[in-house]
């Protein structure tokens, strides 16, 4: 397998990292730090990352 194919698949994985992970009805997990936060939060209170 060539290195170019590996880098292409890694780039696709990074694009998917912006998706919200559903934890429960009212909670999600911050994709950057992994902390459980409220579903309506726009900025993670733990790592200050903007949640899409």
PDB file of N, CA and C in Angstrom:
ATOM      1  N   UNK A   1       0.853  -1.173   0.000  1.00  0.00           N
ATOM      2  CA  UNK A   1       0.000   0.000   0.000  1.00  0.00           C
ATOM      3  C   UNK A   1       0.902   1.240   0.000  1.00  0.00           C
ATOM      4  N   UNK A   2       0.556   2.225  -0.794  1.00  0.00           N
ATOM      5  CA  UNK A   2       1.391   3.412  -0.876  1.00  0.00           C
ATOM      6  C   UNK A   2       1.072   4.388   0.258  1.00  0.00           C
ATOM      7  N   UNK A   3       2.029   5.264   0.527  1.00  0.00           N
ATOM      8  CA  UNK A   3       1.850   6.267   1.582  1.00  0.00           C
ATOM      9  C   UNK A   3       0.740   7.248   1.244  1.00  0.00           C
ATOM     10  N   UNK A   4       0.520   7.533  -0.028  1.00  0.00           N
ATOM     11  CA  UNK A   4      -0.513   8.490  -0.427  1.00  0.00           C
ATOM     12  C   UNK A   4      -1.903   7.996  -0.027  1.00  0.00           C
ATOM     13  N   UNK A   5      -2.150   6.707  -0.118  1.00  0.00           N
ATOM     14  CA  UNK A   5      -3.444   6.156   0.270  1.00  0.00           C
ATOM     15  C   UNK A   5      -3.653   6.273   1.778  1.00  0.00           C
ATOM     16  N   UNK A   6      -2.603   6.091   2.538  1.00  0.00           N
ATOM     17  CA  UNK A   6      -2.690   6.211   3.989  1.00  0.00           C
ATOM     18  C   UNK A   6      -3.040   7.645   4.371  1.00  0.00           C
ATOM     19  N   UNK A   7      -2.362   8.620   3.770  1.00  0.00           N
ATOM     20  CA  UNK A   7      -2.623  10.015   4.084  1.00  0.00           C
ATOM     21  C   UNK A   7      -4.022  10.431   3.659  1.00  0.00           C
ATOM     22  N   UNK A   8      -4.517   9.912   2.564  1.00  0.00           N
ATOM     23  CA  UNK A   8      -5.862  10.241   2.103  1.00  0.00           C
ATOM     24  C   UNK A   8      -6.904   9.729   3.087  1.00  0.00           C
ATOM     25  N   UNK A   9      -6.722   8.521   3.608  1.00  0.00           N
ATOM     26  CA  UNK A   9      -7.691   7.987   4.563  1.00  0.00           C
ATOM     27  C   UNK A   9      -7.616   8.739   5.886  1.00  0.00           C
ATOM     28  N   UNK A  10      -6.435   9.170   6.294  1.00  0.00           N
ATOM     29  CA  UNK A  10      -6.305   9.959   7.520  1.00  0.00           C
ATOM     30  C   UNK A  10      -6.990  11.307   7.368  1.00  0.00           C
ATOM     31  N   UNK A  11      -6.908  11.915   6.194  1.00  0.00           N
ATOM     32  CA  UNK A  11      -7.561  13.197   5.951  1.00  0.00           C
ATOM     33  C   UNK A  11      -9.070  13.043   6.028  1.00  0.00           C
ATOM     34  N   UNK A  12      -9.604  11.947   5.511  1.00  0.00           N
ATOM     35  CA  UNK A  12     -11.045  11.707   5.600  1.00  0.00           C
ATOM     36  C   UNK A  12     -11.472  11.517   7.046  1.00  0.00           C
ATOM     37  N   UNK A  13     -10.648  10.846   7.854  1.00  0.00           N
ATOM     38  CA  UNK A  13     -10.959  10.646   9.267  1.00  0.00           C
ATOM     39  C   UNK A  13     -10.970  11.965  10.017  1.00  0.00           C
ATOM     40  N   UNK A  14     -10.065  12.882   9.671  1.00  0.00           N
ATOM     41  CA  UNK A  14     -10.028  14.186  10.328  1.00  0.00           C
ATOM     42  C   UNK A  14     -11.275  14.996  10.010  1.00  0.00           C
ATOM     43  N   UNK A  15     -11.790  14.889   8.795  1.00  0.00           N
ATOM     44  CA  UNK A  15     -13.008  15.595   8.426  1.00  0.00           C
ATOM     45  C   UNK A  15     -14.192  15.096   9.255  1.00  0.00           C
ATOM     46  N   UNK A  16     -14.222  13.822   9.581  1.00  0.00           N
ATOM     47  CA  UNK A  16     -15.306  13.244  10.365  1.00  0.00           C
ATOM     48  C   UNK A  16     -15.205  13.610  11.838  1.00  0.00           C
ATOM     49  N   UNK A  17     -14.057  14.086  12.304  1.00  0.00           N
ATOM     50  CA  UNK A  17     -13.853  14.387  13.716  1.00  0.00           C
ATOM     51  C   UNK A  17     -14.732  15.536  14.196  1.00  0.00           C
ATOM     52  N   UNK A  18     -15.288  16.316  13.288  1.00  0.00           N
ATOM     53  CA  UNK A  18     -16.121  17.446  13.678  1.00  0.00           C
ATOM     54  C   UNK A  18     -17.547  17.040  14.009  1.00  0.00           C
ATOM     55  N   UNK A  19     -17.908  15.794  13.815  1.00  0.00           N
ATOM     56  CA  UNK A  19     -19.255  15.338  14.110  1.00  0.00           C
ATOM     57  C   UNK A  19     -19.483  15.269  15.611  1.00  0.00           C
ATOM     58  N   UNK A  20     -20.702  15.561  16.047  1.00  0.00           N
ATOM     59  CA  UNK A  20     -21.049  15.447  17.454  1.00  0.00           C
ATOM     60  C   UNK A  20     -21.293  13.983  17.788  1.00  0.00           C
ATOM     61  N   UNK A  21     -20.814  13.564  18.937  1.00  0.00           N
ATOM     62  CA  UNK A  21     -21.028  12.202  19.397  1.00  0.00           C
ATOM     63  C   UNK A  21     -22.157  12.233  20.415  1.00  0.00           C
ATOM     64  N   UNK A  22     -23.217  11.520  20.137  1.00  0.00           N
ATOM     65  CA  UNK A  22     -24.369  11.509  21.037  1.00  0.00           C
ATOM     66  C   UNK A  22     -24.063  10.640  22.241  1.00  0.00           C
ATOM     67  N   UNK A  23     -24.208  11.207  23.432  1.00  0.00           N
ATOM     68  CA  UNK A  23     -23.945  10.482  24.668  1.00  0.00           C
ATOM     69  C   UNK A  23     -25.251  10.051  25.310  1.00  0.00           C
ATOM     70  N   UNK A  24     -26.217  10.950  25.340  1.00  0.00           N
ATOM     71  CA  UNK A  24     -27.559  10.658  25.819  1.00  0.00           C
ATOM     72  C   UNK A  24     -28.488  11.697  25.203  1.00  0.00           C
ATOM     73  N   UNK A  25     -29.721  11.783  25.674  1.00  0.00           N
ATOM     74  CA  UNK A  25     -30.654  12.743  25.105  1.00  0.00           C
ATOM     75  C   UNK A  25     -30.208  14.181  25.311  1.00  0.00           C
ATOM     76  N   UNK A  26     -29.593  14.485  26.450  1.00  0.00           N
ATOM     77  CA  UNK A  26     -29.222  15.850  26.782  1.00  0.00           C
ATOM     78  C   UNK A  26     -27.712  16.074  26.859  1.00  0.00           C
ATOM     79  N   UNK A  27     -26.928  15.058  26.575  1.00  0.00           N
ATOM     80  CA  UNK A  27     -25.477  15.167  26.707  1.00  0.00           C
ATOM     81  C   UNK A  27     -24.794  14.691  25.435  1.00  0.00           C
ATOM     82  N   UNK A  28     -23.649  15.305  25.117  1.00  0.00           N
ATOM     83  CA  UNK A  28     -22.769  14.851  24.051  1.00  0.00           C
ATOM     84  C   UNK A  28     -21.361  14.777  24.622  1.00  0.00           C
ATOM     85  N   UNK A  29     -20.436  14.230  23.867  1.00  0.00           N
ATOM     86  CA  UNK A  29     -19.045  14.155  24.272  1.00  0.00           C
ATOM     87  C   UNK A  29     -18.251  15.093  23.373  1.00  0.00           C
ATOM     88  N   UNK A  30     -17.460  15.979  23.965  1.00  0.00           N
ATOM     89  CA  UNK A  30     -16.612  16.886  23.193  1.00  0.00           C
ATOM     90  C   UNK A  30     -15.617  16.054  22.390  1.00  0.00           C
ATOM     91  N   UNK A  31     -15.545  16.322  21.090  1.00  0.00           N
ATOM     92  CA  UNK A  31     -14.650  15.535  20.235  1.00  0.00           C
ATOM     93  C   UNK A  31     -13.182  15.845  20.504  1.00  0.00           C
ATOM     94  N   UNK A  32     -12.888  16.996  21.083  1.00  0.00           N
ATOM     95  CA  UNK A  32     -11.502  17.382  21.320  1.00  0.00           C
ATOM     96  C   UNK A  32     -10.946  16.810  22.625  1.00  0.00           C
ATOM     97  N   UNK A  33     -11.719  16.947  23.728  1.00  0.00           N
ATOM     98  CA  UNK A  33     -11.189  16.523  25.026  1.00  0.00           C
ATOM     99  C   UNK A  33     -11.888  15.295  25.599  1.00  0.00           C
ATOM    100  N   UNK A  34     -13.065  14.935  25.044  1.00  0.00           N
ATOM    101  CA  UNK A  34     -13.755  13.745  25.490  1.00  0.00           C
ATOM    102  C   UNK A  34     -14.641  13.932  26.704  1.00  0.00           C
ATOM    103  N   UNK A  35     -14.781  15.153  27.181  1.00  0.00           N
ATOM    104  CA  UNK A  35     -15.624  15.417  28.347  1.00  0.00           C
ATOM    105  C   UNK A  35     -17.101  15.424  27.963  1.00  0.00           C
ATOM    106  N   UNK A  36     -17.953  14.997  28.874  1.00  0.00           N
ATOM    107  CA  UNK A  36     -19.399  15.006  28.671  1.00  0.00           C
ATOM    108  C   UNK A  36     -19.907  16.434  28.894  1.00  0.00           C
ATOM    109  N   UNK A  37     -20.634  16.982  27.906  1.00  0.00           N
ATOM    110  CA  UNK A  37     -21.149  18.349  28.002  1.00  0.00           C
ATOM    111  C   UNK A  37     -22.611  18.372  27.589  1.00  0.00           C
ATOM    112  N   UNK A  38     -23.308  19.475  27.915  1.00  0.00           N
ATOM    113  CA  UNK A  38     -24.710  19.625  27.533  1.00  0.00           C
ATOM    114  C   UNK A  38     -24.849  19.673  26.017  1.00  0.00           C
ATOM    115  N   UNK A  39     -25.957  19.169  25.517  1.00  0.00           N
ATOM    116  CA  UNK A  39     -26.224  19.114  24.088  1.00  0.00           C
ATOM    117  C   UNK A  39     -26.307  20.509  23.460  1.00  0.00           C
ATOM    118  N   UNK A  40     -26.754  21.506  24.213  1.00  0.00           N
ATOM    119  CA  UNK A  40     -26.932  22.850  23.670  1.00  0.00           C
ATOM    120  C   UNK A  40     -25.673  23.710  23.762  1.00  0.00           C
ATOM    121  N   UNK A  41     -24.574  23.166  24.261  1.00  0.00           N
ATOM    122  CA  UNK A  41     -23.330  23.915  24.427  1.00  0.00           C
ATOM    123  C   UNK A  41     -22.668  24.171  23.078  1.00  0.00           C
ATOM    124  N   UNK A  42     -22.248  25.418  22.850  1.00  0.00           N
ATOM    125  CA  UNK A  42     -21.547  25.768  21.615  1.00  0.00           C
ATOM    126  C   UNK A  42     -20.033  25.785  21.789  1.00  0.00           C
ATOM    127  N   UNK A  43     -19.569  26.024  23.028  1.00  0.00           N
ATOM    128  CA  UNK A  43     -18.140  26.028  23.328  1.00  0.00           C
ATOM    129  C   UNK A  43     -17.918  25.134  24.540  1.00  0.00           C
ATOM    130  N   UNK A  44     -17.011  24.193  24.419  1.00  0.00           N
ATOM    131  CA  UNK A  44     -16.726  23.274  25.513  1.00  0.00           C
ATOM    132  C   UNK A  44     -16.165  24.050  26.709  1.00  0.00           C
ATOM    133  N   UNK A  45     -16.768  23.902  27.893  1.00  0.00           N
ATOM    134  CA  UNK A  45     -16.272  24.631  29.060  1.00  0.00           C
ATOM    135  C   UNK A  45     -14.933  24.092  29.585  1.00  0.00           C
ATOM    136  N   UNK A  46     -14.529  22.911  29.148  1.00  0.00           N
ATOM    137  CA  UNK A  46     -13.289  22.304  29.619  1.00  0.00           C
ATOM    138  C   UNK A  46     -12.083  22.688  28.767  1.00  0.00           C
ATOM    139  N   UNK A  47     -12.240  22.620  27.438  1.00  0.00           N
ATOM    140  CA  UNK A  47     -11.094  22.876  26.555  1.00  0.00           C
ATOM    141  C   UNK A  47     -11.282  24.077  25.636  1.00  0.00           C
ATOM    142  N   UNK A  48     -12.453  24.731  25.733  1.00  0.00           N
ATOM    143  CA  UNK A  48     -12.767  25.945  24.959  1.00  0.00           C
ATOM    144  C   UNK A  48     -12.816  25.715  23.456  1.00  0.00           C
ATOM    145  N   UNK A  49     -13.071  24.492  23.015  1.00  0.00           N
ATOM    146  CA  UNK A  49     -13.209  24.171  21.609  1.00  0.00           C
ATOM    147  C   UNK A  49     -14.630  24.475  21.150  1.00  0.00           C
ATOM    148  N   UNK A  50     -14.773  25.086  19.974  1.00  0.00           N
ATOM    149  CA  UNK A  50     -16.091  25.371  19.411  1.00  0.00           C
ATOM    150  C   UNK A  50     -16.729  24.084  18.943  1.00  0.00           C
ATOM    151  N   UNK A  51     -17.954  23.834  19.393  1.00  0.00           N
ATOM    152  CA  UNK A  51     -18.696  22.629  19.021  1.00  0.00           C
ATOM    153  C   UNK A  51     -19.669  23.015  17.915  1.00  0.00           C
ATOM    154  N   UNK A  52     -19.507  22.403  16.745  1.00  0.00           N
ATOM    155  CA  UNK A  52     -20.223  22.689  15.527  1.00  0.00           C
ATOM    156  C   UNK A  52     -21.639  22.985  15.674  1.00  0.00           C
TER     157      UNK A  52
END
